[in-house]
mmCIF file of C-alpha atoms in Angstrom:
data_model
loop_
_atom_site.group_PDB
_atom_site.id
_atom_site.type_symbol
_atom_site.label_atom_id
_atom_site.label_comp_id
_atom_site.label_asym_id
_atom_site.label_seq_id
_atom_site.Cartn_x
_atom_site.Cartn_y
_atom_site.Cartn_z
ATOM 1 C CA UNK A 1 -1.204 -39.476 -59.364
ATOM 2 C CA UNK A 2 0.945 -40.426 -62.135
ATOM 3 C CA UNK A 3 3.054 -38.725 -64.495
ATOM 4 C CA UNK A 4 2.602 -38.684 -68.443
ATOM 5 C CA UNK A 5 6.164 -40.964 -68.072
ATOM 6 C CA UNK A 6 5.009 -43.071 -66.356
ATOM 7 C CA UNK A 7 1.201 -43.666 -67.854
ATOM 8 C CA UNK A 8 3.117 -43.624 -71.244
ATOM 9 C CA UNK A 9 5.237 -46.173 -70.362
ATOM 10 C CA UNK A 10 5.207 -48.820 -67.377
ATOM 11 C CA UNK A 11 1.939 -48.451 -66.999
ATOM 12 C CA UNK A 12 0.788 -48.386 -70.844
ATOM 13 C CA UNK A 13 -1.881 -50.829 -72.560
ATOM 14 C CA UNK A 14 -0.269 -54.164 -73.193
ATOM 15 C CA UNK A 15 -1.492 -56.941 -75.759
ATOM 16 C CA UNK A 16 -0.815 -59.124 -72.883
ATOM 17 C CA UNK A 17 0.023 -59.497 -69.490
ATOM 18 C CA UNK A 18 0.961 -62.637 -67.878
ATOM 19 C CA UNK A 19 1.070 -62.781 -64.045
ATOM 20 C CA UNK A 20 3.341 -64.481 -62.414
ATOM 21 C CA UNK A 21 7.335 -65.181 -63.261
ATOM 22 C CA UNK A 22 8.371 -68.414 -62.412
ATOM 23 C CA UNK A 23 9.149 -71.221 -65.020
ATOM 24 C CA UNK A 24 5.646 -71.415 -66.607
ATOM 25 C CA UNK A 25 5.135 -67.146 -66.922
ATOM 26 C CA UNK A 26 8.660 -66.771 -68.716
ATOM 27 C CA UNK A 27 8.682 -70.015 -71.095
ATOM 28 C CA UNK A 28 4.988 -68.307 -71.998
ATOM 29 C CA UNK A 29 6.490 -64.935 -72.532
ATOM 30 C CA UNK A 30 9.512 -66.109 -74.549
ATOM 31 C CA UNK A 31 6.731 -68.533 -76.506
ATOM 32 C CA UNK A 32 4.448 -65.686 -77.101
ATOM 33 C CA UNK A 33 7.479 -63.139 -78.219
ATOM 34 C CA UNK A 34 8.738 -65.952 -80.439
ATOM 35 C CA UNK A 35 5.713 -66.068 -82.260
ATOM 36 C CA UNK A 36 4.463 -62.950 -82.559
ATOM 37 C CA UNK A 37 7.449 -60.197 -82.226
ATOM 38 C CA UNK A 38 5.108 -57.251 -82.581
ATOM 39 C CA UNK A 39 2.985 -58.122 -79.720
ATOM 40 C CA UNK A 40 3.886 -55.822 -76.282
ATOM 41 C CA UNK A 41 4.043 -58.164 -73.333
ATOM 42 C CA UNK A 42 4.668 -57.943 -69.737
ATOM 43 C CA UNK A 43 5.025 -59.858 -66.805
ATOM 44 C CA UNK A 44 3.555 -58.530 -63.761
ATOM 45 C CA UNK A 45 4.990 -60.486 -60.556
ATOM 46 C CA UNK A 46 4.342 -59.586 -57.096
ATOM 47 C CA UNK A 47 8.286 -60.767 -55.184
ATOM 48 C CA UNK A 48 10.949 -59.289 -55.906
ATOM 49 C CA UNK A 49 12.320 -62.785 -57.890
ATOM 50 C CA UNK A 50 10.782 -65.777 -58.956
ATOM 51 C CA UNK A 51 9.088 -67.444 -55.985
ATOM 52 C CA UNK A 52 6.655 -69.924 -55.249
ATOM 53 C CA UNK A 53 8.399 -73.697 -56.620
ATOM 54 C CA UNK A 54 10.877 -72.084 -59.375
ATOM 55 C CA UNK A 55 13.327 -70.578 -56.802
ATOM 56 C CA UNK A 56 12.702 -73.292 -54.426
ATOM 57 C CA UNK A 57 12.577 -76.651 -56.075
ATOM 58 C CA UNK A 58 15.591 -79.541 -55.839
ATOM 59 C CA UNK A 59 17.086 -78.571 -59.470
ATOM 60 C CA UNK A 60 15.852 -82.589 -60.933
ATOM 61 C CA UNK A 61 15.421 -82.565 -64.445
ATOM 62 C CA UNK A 62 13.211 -86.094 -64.223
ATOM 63 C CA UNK A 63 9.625 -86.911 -65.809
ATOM 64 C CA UNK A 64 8.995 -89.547 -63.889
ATOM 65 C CA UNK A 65 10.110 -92.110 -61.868
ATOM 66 C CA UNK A 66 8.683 -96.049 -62.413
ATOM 67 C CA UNK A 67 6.691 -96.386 -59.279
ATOM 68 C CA UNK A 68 5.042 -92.660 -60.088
ATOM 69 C CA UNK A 69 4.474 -93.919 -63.684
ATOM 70 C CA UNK A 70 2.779 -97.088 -62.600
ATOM 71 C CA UNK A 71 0.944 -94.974 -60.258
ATOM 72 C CA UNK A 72 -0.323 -92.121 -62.841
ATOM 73 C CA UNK A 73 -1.297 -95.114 -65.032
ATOM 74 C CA UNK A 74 -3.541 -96.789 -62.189
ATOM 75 C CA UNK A 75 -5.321 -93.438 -61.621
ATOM 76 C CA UNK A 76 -5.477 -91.568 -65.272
ATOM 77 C CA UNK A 77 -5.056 -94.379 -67.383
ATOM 78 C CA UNK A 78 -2.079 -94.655 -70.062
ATOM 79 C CA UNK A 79 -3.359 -92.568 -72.644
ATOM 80 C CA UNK A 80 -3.249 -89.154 -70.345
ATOM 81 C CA UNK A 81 -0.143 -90.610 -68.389
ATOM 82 C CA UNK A 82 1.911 -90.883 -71.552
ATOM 83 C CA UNK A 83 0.651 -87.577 -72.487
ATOM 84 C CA UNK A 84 1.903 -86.039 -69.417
ATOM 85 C CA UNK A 85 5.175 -87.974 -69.541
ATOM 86 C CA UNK A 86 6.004 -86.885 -73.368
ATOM 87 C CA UNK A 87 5.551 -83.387 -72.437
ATOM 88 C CA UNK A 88 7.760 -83.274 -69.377
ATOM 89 C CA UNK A 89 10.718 -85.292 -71.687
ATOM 90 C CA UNK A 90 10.333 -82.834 -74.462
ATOM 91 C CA UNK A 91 10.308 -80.030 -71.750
ATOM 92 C CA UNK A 92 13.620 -80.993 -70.911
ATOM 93 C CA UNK A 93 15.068 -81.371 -74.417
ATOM 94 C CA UNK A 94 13.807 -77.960 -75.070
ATOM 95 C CA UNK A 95 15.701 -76.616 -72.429
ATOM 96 C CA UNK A 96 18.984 -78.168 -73.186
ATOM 97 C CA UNK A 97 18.334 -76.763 -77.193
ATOM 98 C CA UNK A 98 17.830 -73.395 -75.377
ATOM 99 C CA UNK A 99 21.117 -73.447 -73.199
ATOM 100 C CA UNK A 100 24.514 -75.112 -72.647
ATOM 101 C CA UNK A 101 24.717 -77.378 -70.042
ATOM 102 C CA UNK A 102 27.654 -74.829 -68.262
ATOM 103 C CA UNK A 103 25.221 -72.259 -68.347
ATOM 104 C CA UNK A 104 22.370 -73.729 -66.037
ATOM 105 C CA UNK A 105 24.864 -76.855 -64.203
ATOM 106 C CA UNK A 106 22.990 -79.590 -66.493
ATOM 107 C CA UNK A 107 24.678 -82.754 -65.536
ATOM 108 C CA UNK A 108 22.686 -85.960 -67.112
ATOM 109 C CA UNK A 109 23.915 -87.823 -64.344
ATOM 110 C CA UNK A 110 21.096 -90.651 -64.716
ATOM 111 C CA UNK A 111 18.101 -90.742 -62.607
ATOM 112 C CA UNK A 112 17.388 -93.702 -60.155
ATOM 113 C CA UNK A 113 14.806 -95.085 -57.839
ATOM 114 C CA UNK A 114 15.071 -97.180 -54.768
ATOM 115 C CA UNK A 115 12.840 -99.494 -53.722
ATOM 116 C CA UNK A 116 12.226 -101.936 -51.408
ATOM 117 C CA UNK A 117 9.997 -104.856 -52.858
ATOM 118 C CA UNK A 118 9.810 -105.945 -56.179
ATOM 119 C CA UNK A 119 6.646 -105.799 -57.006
ATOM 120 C CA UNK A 120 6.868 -102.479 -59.334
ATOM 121 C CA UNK A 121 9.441 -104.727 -61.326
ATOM 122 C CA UNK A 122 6.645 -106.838 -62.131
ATOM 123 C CA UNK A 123 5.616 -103.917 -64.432
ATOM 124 C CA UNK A 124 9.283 -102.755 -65.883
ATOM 125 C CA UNK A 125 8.649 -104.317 -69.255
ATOM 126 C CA UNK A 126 4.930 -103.013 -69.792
ATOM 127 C CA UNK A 127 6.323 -99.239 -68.512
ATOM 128 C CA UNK A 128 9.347 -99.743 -71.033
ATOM 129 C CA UNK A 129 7.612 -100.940 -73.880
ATOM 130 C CA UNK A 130 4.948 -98.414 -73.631
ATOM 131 C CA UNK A 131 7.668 -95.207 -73.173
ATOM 132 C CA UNK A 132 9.578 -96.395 -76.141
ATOM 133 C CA UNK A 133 8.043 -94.235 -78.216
ATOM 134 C CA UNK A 134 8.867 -91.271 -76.412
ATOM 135 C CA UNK A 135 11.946 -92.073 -75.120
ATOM 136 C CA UNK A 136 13.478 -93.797 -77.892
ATOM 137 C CA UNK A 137 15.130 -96.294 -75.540
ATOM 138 C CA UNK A 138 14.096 -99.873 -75.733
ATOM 139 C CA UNK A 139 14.370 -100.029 -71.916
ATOM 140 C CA UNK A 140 14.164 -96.395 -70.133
ATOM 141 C CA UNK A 141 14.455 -97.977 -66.732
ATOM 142 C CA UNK A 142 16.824 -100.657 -65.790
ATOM 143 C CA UNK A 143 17.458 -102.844 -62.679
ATOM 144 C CA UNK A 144 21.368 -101.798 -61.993
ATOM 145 C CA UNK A 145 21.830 -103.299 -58.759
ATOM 146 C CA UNK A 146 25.870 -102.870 -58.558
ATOM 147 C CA UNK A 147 24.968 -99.042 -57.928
ATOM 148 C CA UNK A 148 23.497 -99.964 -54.749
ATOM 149 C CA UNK A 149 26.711 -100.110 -53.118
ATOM 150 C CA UNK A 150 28.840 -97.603 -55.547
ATOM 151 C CA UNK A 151 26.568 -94.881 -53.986
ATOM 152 C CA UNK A 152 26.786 -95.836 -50.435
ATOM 153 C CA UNK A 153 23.092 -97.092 -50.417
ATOM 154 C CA UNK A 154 23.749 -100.146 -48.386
ATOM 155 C CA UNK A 155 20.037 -100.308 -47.205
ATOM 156 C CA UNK A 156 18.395 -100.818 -50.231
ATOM 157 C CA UNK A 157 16.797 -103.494 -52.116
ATOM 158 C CA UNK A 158 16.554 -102.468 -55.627
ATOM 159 C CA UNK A 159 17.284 -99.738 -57.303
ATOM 160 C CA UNK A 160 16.728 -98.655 -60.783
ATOM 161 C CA UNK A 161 18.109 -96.465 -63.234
ATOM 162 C CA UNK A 162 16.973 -93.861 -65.644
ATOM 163 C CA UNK A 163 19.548 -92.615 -67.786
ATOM 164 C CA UNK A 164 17.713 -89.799 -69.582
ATOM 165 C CA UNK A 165 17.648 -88.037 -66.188
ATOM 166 C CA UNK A 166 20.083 -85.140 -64.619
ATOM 167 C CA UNK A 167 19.983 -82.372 -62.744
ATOM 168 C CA UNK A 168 20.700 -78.470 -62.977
ATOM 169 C CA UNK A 169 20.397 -75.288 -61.003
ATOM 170 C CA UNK A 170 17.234 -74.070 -60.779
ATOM 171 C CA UNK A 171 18.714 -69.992 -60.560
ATOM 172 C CA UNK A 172 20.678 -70.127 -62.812
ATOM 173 C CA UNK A 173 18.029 -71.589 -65.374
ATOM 174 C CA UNK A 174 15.943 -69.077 -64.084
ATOM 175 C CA UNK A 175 18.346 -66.155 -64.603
ATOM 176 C CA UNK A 176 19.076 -67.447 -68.361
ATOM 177 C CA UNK A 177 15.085 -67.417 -69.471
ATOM 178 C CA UNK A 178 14.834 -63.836 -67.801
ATOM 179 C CA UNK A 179 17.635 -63.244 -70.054
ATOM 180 C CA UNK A 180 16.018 -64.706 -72.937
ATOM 181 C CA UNK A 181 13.064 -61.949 -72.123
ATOM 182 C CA UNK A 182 14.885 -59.235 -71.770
ATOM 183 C CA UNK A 183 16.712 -60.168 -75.685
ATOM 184 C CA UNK A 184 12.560 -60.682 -76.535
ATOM 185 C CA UNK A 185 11.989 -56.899 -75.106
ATOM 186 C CA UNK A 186 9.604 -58.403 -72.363
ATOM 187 C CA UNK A 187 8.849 -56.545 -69.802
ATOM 188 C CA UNK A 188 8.657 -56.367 -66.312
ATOM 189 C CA UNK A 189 6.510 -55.346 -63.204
ATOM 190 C CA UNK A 190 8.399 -56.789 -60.351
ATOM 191 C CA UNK A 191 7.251 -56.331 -56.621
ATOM 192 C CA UNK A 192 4.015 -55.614 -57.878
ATOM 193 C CA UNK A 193 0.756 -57.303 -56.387
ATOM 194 C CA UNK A 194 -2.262 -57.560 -58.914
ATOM 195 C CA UNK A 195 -5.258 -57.007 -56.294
ATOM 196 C CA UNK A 196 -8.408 -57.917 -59.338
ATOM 197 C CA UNK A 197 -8.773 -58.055 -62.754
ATOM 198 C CA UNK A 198 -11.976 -56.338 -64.485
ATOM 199 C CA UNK A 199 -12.896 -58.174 -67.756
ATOM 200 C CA UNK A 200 -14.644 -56.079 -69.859
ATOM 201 C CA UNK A 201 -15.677 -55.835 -73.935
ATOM 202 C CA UNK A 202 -12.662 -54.465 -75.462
ATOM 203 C CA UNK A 203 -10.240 -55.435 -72.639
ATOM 204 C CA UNK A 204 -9.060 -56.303 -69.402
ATOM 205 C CA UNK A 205 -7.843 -53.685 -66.380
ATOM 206 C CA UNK A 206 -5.544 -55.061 -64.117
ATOM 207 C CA UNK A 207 -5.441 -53.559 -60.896
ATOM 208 C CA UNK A 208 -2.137 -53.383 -59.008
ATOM 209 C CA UNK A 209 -0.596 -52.426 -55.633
ATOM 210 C CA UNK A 210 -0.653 -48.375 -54.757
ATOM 211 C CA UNK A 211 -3.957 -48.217 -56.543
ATOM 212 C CA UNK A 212 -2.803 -48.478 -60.543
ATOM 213 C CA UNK A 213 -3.692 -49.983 -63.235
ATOM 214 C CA UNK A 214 -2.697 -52.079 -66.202
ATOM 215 C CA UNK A 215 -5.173 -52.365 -69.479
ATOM 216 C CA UNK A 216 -4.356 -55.410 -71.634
ATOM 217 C CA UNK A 217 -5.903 -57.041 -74.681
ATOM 218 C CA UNK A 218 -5.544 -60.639 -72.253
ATOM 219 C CA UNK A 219 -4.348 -61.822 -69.329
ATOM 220 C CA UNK A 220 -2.389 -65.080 -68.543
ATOM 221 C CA UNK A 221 -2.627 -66.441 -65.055
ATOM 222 C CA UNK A 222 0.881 -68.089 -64.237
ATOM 223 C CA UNK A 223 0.678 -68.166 -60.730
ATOM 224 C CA UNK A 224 0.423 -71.853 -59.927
ATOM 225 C CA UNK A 225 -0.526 -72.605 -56.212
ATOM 226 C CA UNK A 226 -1.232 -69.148 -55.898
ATOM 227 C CA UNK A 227 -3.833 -69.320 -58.098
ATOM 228 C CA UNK A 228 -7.130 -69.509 -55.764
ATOM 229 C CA UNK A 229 -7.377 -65.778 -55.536
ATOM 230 C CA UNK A 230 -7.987 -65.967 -59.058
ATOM 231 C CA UNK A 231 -9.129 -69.132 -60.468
ATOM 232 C CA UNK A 232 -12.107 -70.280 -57.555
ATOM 233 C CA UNK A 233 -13.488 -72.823 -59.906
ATOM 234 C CA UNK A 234 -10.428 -74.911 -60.253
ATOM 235 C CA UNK A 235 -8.921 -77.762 -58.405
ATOM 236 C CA UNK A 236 -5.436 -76.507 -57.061
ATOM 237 C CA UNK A 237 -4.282 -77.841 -53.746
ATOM 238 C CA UNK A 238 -1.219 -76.246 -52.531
ATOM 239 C CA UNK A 239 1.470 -78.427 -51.792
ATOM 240 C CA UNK A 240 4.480 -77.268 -50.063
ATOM 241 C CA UNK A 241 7.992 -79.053 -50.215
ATOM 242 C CA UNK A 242 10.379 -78.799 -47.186
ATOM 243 C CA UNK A 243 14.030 -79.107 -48.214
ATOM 244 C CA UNK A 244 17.411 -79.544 -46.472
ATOM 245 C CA UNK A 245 21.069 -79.511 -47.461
ATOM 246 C CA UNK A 246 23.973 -80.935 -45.863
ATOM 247 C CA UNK A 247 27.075 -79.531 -45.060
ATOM 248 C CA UNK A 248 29.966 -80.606 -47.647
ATOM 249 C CA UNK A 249 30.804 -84.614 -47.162
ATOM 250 C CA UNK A 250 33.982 -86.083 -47.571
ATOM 251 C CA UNK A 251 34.424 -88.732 -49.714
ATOM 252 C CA UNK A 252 30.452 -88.802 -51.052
ATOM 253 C CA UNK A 253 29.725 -91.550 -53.033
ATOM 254 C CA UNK A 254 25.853 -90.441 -54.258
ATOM 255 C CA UNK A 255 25.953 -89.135 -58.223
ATOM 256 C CA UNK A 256 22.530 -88.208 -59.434
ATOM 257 C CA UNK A 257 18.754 -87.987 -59.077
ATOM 258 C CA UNK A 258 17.188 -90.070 -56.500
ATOM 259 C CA UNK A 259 13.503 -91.135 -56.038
ATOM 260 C CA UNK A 260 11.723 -93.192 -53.393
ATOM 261 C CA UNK A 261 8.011 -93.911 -52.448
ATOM 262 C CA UNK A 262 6.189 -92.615 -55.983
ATOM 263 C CA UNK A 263 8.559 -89.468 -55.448
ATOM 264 C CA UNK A 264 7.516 -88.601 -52.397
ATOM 265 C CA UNK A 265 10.914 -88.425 -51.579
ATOM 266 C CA UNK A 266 13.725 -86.842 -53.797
ATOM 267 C CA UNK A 267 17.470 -86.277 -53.304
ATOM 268 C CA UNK A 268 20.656 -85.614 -54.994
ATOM 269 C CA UNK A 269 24.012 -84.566 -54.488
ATOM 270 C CA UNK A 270 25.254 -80.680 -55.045
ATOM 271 C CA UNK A 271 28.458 -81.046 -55.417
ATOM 272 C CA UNK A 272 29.734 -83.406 -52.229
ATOM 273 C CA UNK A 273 26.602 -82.282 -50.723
ATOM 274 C CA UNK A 274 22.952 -84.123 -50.064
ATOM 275 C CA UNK A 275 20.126 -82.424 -51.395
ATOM 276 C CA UNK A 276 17.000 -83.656 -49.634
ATOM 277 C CA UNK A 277 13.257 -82.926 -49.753
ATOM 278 C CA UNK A 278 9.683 -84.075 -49.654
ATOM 279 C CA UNK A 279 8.023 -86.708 -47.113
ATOM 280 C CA UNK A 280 4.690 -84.397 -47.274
ATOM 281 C CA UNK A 281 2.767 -87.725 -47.388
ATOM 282 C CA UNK A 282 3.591 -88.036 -43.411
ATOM 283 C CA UNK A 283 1.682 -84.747 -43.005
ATOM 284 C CA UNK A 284 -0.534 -83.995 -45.900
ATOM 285 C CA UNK A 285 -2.767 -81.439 -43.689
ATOM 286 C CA UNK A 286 -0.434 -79.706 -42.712
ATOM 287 C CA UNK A 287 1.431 -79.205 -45.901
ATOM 288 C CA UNK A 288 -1.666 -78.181 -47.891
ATOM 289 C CA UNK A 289 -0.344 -74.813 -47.443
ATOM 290 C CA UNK A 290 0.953 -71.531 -49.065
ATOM 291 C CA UNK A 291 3.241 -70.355 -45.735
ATOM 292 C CA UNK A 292 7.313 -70.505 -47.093
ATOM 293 C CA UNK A 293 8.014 -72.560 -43.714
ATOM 294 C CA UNK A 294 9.705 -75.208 -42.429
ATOM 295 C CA UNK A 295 8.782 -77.542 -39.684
ATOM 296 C CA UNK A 296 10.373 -79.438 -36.759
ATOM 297 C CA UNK A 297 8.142 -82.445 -37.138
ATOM 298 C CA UNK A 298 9.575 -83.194 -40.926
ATOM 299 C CA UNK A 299 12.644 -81.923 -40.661
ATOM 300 C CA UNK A 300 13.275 -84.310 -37.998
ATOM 301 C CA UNK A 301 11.480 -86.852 -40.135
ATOM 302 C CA UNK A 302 13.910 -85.955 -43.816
ATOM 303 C CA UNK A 303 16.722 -85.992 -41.024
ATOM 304 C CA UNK A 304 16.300 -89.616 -39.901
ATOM 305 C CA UNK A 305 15.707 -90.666 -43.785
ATOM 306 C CA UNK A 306 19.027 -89.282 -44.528
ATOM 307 C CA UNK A 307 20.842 -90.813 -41.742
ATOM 308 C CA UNK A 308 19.214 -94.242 -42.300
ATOM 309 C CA UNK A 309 18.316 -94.349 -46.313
ATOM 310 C CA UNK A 310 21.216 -92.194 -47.772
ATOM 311 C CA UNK A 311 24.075 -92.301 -45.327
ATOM 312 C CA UNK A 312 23.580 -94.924 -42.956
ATOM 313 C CA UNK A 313 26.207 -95.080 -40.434
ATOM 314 C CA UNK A 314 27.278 -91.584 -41.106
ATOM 315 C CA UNK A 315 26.904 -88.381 -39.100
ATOM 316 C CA UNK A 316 26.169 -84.907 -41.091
ATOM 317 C CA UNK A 317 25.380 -81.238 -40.483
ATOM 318 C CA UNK A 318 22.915 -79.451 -41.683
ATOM 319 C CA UNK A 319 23.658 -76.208 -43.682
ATOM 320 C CA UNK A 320 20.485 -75.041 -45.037
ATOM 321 C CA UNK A 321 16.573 -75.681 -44.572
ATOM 322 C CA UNK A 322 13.955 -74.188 -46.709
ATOM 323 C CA UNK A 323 10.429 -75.246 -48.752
ATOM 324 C CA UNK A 324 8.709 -74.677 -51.720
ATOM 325 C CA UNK A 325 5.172 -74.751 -53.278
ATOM 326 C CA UNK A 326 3.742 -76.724 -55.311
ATOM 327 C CA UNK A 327 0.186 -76.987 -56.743
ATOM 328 C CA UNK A 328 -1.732 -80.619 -56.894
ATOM 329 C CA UNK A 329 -4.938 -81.964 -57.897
ATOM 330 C CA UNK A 330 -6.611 -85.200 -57.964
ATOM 331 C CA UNK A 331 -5.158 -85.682 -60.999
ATOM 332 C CA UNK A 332 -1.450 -84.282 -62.399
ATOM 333 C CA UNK A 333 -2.639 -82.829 -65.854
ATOM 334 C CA UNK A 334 -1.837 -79.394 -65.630
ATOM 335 C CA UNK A 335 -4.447 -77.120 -66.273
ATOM 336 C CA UNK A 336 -4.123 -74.874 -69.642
ATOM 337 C CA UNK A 337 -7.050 -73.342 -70.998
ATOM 338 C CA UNK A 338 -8.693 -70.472 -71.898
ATOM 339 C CA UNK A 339 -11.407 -69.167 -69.241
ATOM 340 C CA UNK A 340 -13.099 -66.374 -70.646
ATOM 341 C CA UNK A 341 -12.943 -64.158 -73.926
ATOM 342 C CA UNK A 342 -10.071 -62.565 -72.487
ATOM 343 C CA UNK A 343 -8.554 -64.735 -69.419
ATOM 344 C CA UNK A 344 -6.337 -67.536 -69.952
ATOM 345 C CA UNK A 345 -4.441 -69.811 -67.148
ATOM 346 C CA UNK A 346 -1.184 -72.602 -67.011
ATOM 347 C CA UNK A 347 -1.129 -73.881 -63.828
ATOM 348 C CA UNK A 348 -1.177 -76.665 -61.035
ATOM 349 C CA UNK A 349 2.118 -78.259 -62.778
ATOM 350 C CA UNK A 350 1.731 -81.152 -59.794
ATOM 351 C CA UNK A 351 5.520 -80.653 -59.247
ATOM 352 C CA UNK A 352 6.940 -80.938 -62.373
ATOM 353 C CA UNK A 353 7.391 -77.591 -63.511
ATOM 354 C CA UNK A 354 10.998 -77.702 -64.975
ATOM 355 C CA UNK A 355 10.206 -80.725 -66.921
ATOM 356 C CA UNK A 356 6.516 -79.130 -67.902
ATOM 357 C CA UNK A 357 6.508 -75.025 -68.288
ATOM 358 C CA UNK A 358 8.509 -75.416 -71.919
ATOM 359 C CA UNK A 359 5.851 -77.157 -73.383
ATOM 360 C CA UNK A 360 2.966 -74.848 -71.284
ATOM 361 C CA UNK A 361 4.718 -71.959 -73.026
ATOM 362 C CA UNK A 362 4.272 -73.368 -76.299
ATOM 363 C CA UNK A 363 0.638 -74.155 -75.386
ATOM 364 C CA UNK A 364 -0.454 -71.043 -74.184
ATOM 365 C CA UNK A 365 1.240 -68.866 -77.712
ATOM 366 C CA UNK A 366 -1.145 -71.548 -79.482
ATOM 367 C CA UNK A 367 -3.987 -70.520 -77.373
ATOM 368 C CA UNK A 368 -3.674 -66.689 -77.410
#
């Protein structure tokens, strides 16, 4: 049993709880506290940090590369692809209005995109003319080919630049919006599992680990590929991203954010380091999962893409190896909506949640 403390207090009645405290639960909380002060609210999150993609992710501050562009075009059609591409740009502004670049290691470094044909080039005028709006850039991606060989990438073809693209570090962001709660008086339930929610007229009881309770006026789902135990209806495919980082290189020419293959691939350097992740397209099956591992077959597979696409000719250690998750669906609209009188969700970011979860935050105050 509980004390009068602790009933009074941790455990009171909030106007709402949001689970889950990665990017999308905290830019909610900070949205929700912005606009209404008075209103209690607490984040209920079951790790003892941020897990999931927040804590895990390659730190790219990007909305989009061209090939993924023409891509999300061919499938959604412009109108929901430029949606989805002005919210991820103004996601990023928003953070950069929120924090000094020194504070989270914001570099706007440029982002770029190899490729090896030229038929997405074809397209680079149509894409330009139709992000102008958002962008403000008469030409947001450019054909620089002299970079090809200022970053060491002797094996590619083309390679085009973004310069409204950077990088930052994904804790310390992190660390700075918990911040930004605490200054909101959020609060927190950390390494706490919520194990069902009961909906009823007047409110919601949220049922946590070691048999307790939470009552709330509504409940925010935040929880992204973890979602399924909660959300059956919806489409959210987990997605995990395996990750490796090199030892330090001397003399490391790479500067920036690197796509390849619609984004299937991503790297960038740390420092005089190689950040490298993805190539879940040569296993989807396999990677349609929520288990934080890594394994042999694409690690050796990122391996021989950094030896032949990144530093060809060059040998390198490995330091670290880890992976993320993300949440997919056929398409990469995020899902934001209200489910019930009192249940409300913003998840399946598709990848994209630094860019995305500012804008979800603002969303989701709207919607409550």
């Amino acid at each position: 049993m509980n004390s009068i403390w602790e009933l009074e207090t941790f455990y009171r009645k909030r106007n709402i709880v949001i689970i889950g405290s990665g990017f999308s639960g905290l830019w909610t909380a900070i949205a929700i506290k912005e606009k209404y002060p008075e209103k209690p609210v607490l984040i209920i999150e079951r790790n003892a940090v941020p897990l999931g993609a927040s804590t895990r992710n390659a730190g790219f501050a990007c909305f989009g590369s061209l090939t993924e562009v023409i891509a999300d075009a061919q499938k959604m059609g412009w109108e929901k692809t430029l949606e989805l591409v002005k919210m991820r740009f103004e996601g990023l502004r928003k953070i950069r209005d929120y924090f000094k670049n020194d504070e989270i290691d914001f570099e706007l470094t440029g982002g770029y995109e190899i490729l090896n044909n030229d038929e997405p080039l074809q397209q680079l005028d149509l894409v330009n003319e139709k992000l102008k709006t958002i962008t403000g850039l008469d030409k947001t991606y450019v054909l620089n080919q002299q970079k090809i060989a200022e970053f060491g990438l002797g094996k590619s073809e083309f390679l085009v630049e973004n310069p409204c693209e950077g990088s930052l570090h994904s804790g310390k962001l992190l660390q700075k919006l918990l911040e930004k709660c605490h200054e909101l008086k959020v609060e927190f339930l950390f390494g706490t599992e919520v194990e069902r929610i009961d909906e009823n007229t007047d409110e919601t009881e949220i049922h946590i680990s070691g048999k307790l309770s939470v009552k709330a006026d509504k409940v925010i789902y935040c929880t992204n590929a973890f979602s399924s135990k909660f959300l059956e209806k919806e489409e959210i495919i987990p997605a995990r991203g395996q990750i490796l980082l090199t030892e330090p290189i001397d003399g490391l020419k790479l500067k920036g954010t690197f796509h390849y293959d619609e984004g299937f691939y991503y790297f960038r350097n740390l420092g005089n380091r190689v950040l490298l992740g993805g190539g879940r397209n040569q296993d989807f099956t396999t990677e349609e999962t929520i288990a934080f591992e890594t394994t042999e077959f694409l690690q050796n597979h990122l391996e021989k893409f950094l030896k032949e696409v990144i530093l060809p000719g060059q040998q390198v250690k490995i330091a670290l190896r880890w992976s993320g998750i993300m949440a997919m669906g056929s398409e990469k609209t995020p899902i934001v909506k209200q489910l019930s009188e009192r249940q409300f969700c913003a998840v399946r970011l598709s990848g994209m949640g630094v860019a995305l979860a500012p804008k979800i935050g603002e969303m989701m105050a709207d919607m409550v």
